Coordinates of C-alpha atoms and ligand atoms in Angstrom, one line a residue:
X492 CA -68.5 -4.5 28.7
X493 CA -68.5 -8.1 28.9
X494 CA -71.3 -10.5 27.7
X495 CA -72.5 -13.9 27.6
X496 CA -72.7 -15.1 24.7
X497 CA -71.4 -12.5 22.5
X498 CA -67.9 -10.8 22.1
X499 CA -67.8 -7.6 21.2
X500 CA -64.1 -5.9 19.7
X501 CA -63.3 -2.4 18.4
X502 CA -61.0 -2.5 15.7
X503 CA -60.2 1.2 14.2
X504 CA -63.7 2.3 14.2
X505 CA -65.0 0.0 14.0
X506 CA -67.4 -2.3 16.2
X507 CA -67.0 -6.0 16.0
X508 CA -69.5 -8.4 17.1
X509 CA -69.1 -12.5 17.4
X510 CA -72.4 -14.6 18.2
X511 CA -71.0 -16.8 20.5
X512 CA -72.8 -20.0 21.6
X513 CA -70.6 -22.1 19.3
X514 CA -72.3 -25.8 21.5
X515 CA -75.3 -24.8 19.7
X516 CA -74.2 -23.4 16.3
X517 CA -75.1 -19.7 18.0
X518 CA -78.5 -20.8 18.6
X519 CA -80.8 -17.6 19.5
X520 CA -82.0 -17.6 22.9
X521 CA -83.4 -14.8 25.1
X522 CA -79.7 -14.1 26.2
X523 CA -77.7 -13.8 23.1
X524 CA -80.7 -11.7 22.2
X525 CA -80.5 -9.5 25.1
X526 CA -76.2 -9.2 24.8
X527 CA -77.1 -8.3 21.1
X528 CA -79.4 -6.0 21.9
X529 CA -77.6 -4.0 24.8
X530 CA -73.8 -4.6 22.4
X531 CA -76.0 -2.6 19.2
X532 CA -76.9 0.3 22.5
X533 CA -73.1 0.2 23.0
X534 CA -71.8 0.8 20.1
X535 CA -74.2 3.3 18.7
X536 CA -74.1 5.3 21.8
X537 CA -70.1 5.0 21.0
X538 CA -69.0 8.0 18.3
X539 CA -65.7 6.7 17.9
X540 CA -67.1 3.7 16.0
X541 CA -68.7 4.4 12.4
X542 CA -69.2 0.7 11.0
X543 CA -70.2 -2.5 12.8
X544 CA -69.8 -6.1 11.3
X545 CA -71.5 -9.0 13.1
X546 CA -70.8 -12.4 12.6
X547 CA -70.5 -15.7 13.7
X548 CA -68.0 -19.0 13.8
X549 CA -66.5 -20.9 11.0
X550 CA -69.4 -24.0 11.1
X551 CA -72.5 -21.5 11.9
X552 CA -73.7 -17.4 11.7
X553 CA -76.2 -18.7 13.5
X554 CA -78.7 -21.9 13.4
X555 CA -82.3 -20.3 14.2
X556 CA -83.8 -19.5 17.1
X557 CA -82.7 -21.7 20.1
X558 CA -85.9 -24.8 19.5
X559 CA -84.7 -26.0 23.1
X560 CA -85.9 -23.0 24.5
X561 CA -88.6 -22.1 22.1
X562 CA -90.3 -26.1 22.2
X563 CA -92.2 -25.0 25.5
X564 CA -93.6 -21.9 24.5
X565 CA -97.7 -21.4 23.9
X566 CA -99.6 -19.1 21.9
X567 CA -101.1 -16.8 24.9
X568 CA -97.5 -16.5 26.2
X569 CA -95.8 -16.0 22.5
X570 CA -98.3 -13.4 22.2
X571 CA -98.5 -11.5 25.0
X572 CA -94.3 -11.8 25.7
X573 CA -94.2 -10.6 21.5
X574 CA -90.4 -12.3 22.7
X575 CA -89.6 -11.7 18.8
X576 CA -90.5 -7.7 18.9
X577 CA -87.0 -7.3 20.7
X578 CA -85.0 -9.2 17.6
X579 CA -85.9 -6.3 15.2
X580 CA -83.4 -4.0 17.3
X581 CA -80.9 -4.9 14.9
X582 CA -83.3 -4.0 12.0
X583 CA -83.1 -0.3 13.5
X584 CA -79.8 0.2 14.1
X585 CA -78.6 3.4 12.3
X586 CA -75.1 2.9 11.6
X587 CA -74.2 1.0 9.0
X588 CA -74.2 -3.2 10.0
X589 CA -72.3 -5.6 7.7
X590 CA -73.1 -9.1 8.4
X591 CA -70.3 -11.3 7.5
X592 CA -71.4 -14.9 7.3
X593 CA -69.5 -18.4 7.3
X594 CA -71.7 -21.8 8.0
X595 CA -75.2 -21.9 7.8
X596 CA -77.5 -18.9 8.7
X597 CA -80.8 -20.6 9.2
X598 CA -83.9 -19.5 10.5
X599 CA -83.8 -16.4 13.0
X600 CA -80.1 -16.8 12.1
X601 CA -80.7 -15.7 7.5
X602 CA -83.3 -13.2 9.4
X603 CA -80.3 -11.5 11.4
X604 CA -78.4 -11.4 8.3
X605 CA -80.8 -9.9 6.5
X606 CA -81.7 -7.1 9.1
X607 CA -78.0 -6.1 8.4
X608 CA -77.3 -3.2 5.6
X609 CA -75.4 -6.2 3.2
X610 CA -74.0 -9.1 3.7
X611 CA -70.9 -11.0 2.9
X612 CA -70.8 -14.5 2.3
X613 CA -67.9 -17.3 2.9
X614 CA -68.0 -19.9 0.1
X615 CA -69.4 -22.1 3.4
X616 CA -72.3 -20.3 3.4
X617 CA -75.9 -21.4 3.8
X618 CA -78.9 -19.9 3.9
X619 CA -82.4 -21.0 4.9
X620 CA -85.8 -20.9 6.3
X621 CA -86.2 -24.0 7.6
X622 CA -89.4 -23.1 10.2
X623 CA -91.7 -25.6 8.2
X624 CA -90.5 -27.8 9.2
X625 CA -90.4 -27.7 13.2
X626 CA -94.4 -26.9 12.0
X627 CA -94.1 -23.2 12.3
X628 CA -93.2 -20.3 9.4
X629 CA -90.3 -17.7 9.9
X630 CA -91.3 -15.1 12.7
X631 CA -88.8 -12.7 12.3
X632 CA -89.2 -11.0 9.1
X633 CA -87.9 -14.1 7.1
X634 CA -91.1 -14.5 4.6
X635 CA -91.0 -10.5 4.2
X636 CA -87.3 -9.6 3.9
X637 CA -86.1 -12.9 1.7
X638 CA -89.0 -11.7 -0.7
X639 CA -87.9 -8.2 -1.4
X640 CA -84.5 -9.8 -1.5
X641 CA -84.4 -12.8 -4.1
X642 CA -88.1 -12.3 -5.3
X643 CA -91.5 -14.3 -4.5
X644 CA -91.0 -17.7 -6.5
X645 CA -87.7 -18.5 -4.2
X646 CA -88.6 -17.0 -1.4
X647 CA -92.0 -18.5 -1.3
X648 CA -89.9 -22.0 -2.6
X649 CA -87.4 -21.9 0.5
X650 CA -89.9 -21.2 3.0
X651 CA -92.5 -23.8 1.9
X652 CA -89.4 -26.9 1.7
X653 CA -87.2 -25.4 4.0
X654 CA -84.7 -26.4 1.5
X655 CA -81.3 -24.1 1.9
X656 CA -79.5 -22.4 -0.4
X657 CA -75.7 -22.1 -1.1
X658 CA -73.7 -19.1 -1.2
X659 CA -73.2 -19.0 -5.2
X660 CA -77.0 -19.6 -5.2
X661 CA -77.5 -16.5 -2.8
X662 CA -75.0 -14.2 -4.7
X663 CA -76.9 -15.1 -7.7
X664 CA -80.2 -14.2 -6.5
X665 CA -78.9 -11.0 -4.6
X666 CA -79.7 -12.2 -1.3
X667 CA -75.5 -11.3 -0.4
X668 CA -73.6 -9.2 -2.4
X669 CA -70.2 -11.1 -2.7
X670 CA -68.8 -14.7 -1.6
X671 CA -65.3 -14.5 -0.2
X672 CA -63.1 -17.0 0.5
X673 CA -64.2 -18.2 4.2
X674 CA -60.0 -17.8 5.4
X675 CA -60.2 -13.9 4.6
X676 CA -64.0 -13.5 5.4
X677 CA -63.1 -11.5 8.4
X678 CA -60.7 -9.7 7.3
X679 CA -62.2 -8.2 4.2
X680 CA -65.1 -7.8 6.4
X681 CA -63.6 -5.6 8.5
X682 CA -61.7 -3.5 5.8
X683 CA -64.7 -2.8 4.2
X684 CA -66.1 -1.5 7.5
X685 CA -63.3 0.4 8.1
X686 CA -63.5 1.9 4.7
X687 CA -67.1 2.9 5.2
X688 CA -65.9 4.4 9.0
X689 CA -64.2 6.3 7.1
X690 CA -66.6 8.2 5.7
X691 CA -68.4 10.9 7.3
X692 CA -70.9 9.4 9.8
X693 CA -73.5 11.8 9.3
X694 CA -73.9 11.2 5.3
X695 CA -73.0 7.1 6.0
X696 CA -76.0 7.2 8.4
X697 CA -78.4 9.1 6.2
X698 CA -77.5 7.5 2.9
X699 CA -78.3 4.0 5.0
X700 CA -81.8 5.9 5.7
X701 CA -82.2 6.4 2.4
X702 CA -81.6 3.4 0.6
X703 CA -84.2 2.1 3.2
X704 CA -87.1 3.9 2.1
X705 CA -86.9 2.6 -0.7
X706 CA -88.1 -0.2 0.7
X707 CA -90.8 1.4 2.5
X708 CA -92.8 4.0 0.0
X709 CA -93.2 4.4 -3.4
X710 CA -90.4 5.9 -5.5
X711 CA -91.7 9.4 -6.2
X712 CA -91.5 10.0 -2.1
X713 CA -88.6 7.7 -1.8
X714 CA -86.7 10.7 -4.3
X715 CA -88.3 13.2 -2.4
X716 CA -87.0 12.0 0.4
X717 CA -83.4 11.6 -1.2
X718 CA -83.4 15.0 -2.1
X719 CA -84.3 17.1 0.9
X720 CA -81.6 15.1 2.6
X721 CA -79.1 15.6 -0.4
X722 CA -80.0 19.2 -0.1
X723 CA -78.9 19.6 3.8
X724 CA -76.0 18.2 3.1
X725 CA -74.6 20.8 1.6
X726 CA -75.2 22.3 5.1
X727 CA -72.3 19.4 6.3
X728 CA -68.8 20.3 7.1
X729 CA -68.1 17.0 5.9
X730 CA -69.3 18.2 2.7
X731 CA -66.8 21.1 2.3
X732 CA -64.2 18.5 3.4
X733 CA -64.9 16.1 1.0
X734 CA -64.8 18.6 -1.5
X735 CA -62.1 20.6 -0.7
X736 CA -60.4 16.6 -0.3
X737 CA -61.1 16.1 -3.6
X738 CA -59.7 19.3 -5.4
X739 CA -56.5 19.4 -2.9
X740 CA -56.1 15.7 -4.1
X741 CA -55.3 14.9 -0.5
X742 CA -57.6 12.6 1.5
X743 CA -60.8 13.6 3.5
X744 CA -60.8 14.0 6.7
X745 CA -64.0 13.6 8.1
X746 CA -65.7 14.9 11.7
X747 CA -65.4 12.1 14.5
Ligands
LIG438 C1 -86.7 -17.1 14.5 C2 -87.9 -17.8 14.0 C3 -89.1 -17.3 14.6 O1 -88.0 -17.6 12.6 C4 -87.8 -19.3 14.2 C5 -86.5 -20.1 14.0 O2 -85.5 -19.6 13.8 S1 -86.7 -21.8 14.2 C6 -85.1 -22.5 14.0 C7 -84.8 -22.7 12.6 N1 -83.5 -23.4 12.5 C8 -83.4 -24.7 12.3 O3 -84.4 -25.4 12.2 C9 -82.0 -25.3 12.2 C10 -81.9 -26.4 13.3 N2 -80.5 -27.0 13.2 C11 -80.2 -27.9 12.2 O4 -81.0 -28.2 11.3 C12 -78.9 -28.5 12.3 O5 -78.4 -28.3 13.6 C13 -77.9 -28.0 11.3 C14 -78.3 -28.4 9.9 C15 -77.8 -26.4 11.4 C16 -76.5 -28.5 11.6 O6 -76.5 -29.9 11.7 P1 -75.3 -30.7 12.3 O7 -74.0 -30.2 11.7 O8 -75.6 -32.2 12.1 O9 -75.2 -30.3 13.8 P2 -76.2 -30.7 15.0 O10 -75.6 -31.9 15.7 O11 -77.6 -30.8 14.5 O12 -76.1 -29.4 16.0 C17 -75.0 -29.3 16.9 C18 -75.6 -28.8 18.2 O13 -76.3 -27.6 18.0 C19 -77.7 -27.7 18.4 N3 -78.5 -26.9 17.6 C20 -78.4 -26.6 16.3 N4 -79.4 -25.8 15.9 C21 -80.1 -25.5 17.0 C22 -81.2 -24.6 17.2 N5 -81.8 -23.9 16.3 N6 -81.7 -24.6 18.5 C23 -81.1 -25.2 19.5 N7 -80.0 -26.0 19.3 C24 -79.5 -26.2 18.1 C25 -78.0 -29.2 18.2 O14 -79.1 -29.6 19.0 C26 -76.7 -29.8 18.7 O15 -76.7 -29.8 20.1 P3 -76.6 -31.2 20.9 O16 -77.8 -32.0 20.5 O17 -75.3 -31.9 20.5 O18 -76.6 -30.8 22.4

């Protein structure tokens, strides 16, 4: 399917997704939001695909929301449209999502990223929540997600000066969780997708689920939680593959 301001590419299992308003650093307007949205539907609904990377251009991942469009908007209609409920379908995406970012990643742009399972950074990279400073705070998870990511004093630092942060910066605070050079980013972006589409789906897609919860209950239910789903597994054919795999010393070959 084509879109508007995205592209979208499958590449051996996996599904590829450009932001692509490059005249205004992929600015986030109601459009790219809505190609985003209805690309995720594609290529979850698509079984052939087991990994998606999203990304941007060399300059920008994305700059923010789009403040052109945004400048008009008032309180009764911000509320009652809740325009920002429909960025979180990226947040509940249940395959894995690797962003893979060059530029800056500002704004609802270092919110996107962060929505994504892990991120991969090109030594371009910048990160910030510069809201502040157009006189409004991050709307789209920004002030909860950078928190659990690099911890309350720079999170609440960034957020209050807008200031941004390099990539080194954000590997060292374990906002990403490696810089690349920005040549390959794309490349080694999309061979670690491919290696995780290579996995079964089924136990990708829970073990995502389950490294979330962490972030959402305490850690006696979070193991719980692990473990009934560990348990199943062993109700997987994927699981007497892997095995199997393992002791023929040949590779796995997983369910499609
Ligand atoms: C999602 C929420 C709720 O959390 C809210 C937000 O995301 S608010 C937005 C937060 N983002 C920002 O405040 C970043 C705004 N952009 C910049 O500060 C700069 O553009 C820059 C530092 C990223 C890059 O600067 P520079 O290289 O000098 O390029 P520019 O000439 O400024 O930009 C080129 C072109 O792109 C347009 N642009 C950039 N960002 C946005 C944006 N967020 N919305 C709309 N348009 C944007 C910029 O206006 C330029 O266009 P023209 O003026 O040339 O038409």
């Amino acid at each position: 399917m084509a879109y508007e301001t995205i592209l979208v590419e499958r590449h051996d299992r996996v599904g590829l997704i450009r932001l692509n308003r490059p005249q205004a650093l992929n600015a986030l307007n109601r459009q790219l939001i809505t190609d985003l949205n209805a690309a995720l539907d594609e290529l979850e609904q698509d079984r052939s695909i087991g990994c998606l990377v999203l990304t941007g251009s060399e300059k920008a991942f994305a700059a923010g929301a789009d403040i052109k469009e945004m400048q008009g908007f008032t309180y009764p209609g911000t509320y009652l449209d809740d325009f920002i409920t429909s960025w979180e379908r990226l947040s509940r995406t249940r395959k894995p999502v690797i962003a893979a970012v060059a530029g800056f990643a500002l704004g609802g742009g270092c919110e996107l990223a962060m929505m994504c399972d892990f991120i991969l950074a090109a030594d371009t990279a910048k990160f910030g929540q510069p809201e502040i400073k157009l006189g409004v705070m991050p709307g789209s998870g920004g002030t909860q997600r950078l928190t659990r990511f690099v911890g309350k004093s720079k999170a609440m630092e960034m957020c209050l000066t807008g200031r941004m942060m390099d990539a080194v910066e954000a590997e060292r605070s374990g906002l990403v969780s490696r810089i690349i050079p920005a040549a390959e980013l794309l490349d080694e972006a999309l061979k670690v997708a491919k290696a995780i589409a290579d996995m079964s789906l089924t136990v990708a897609m829970q073990t995502k689920e389950s490294v979330n919860r962490s972030y959402e209950t305490t850690l006696a239910e979070g193991i719980r939680f692990e473990r009934r789903v560990f348990q199943a597994q062993f109700a997987l054919a994927d699981q007497k593959e892997g095995m199997a795999a393992f002791i023929g010393k040949r590779p796995a070959n997983f369910e499609r």
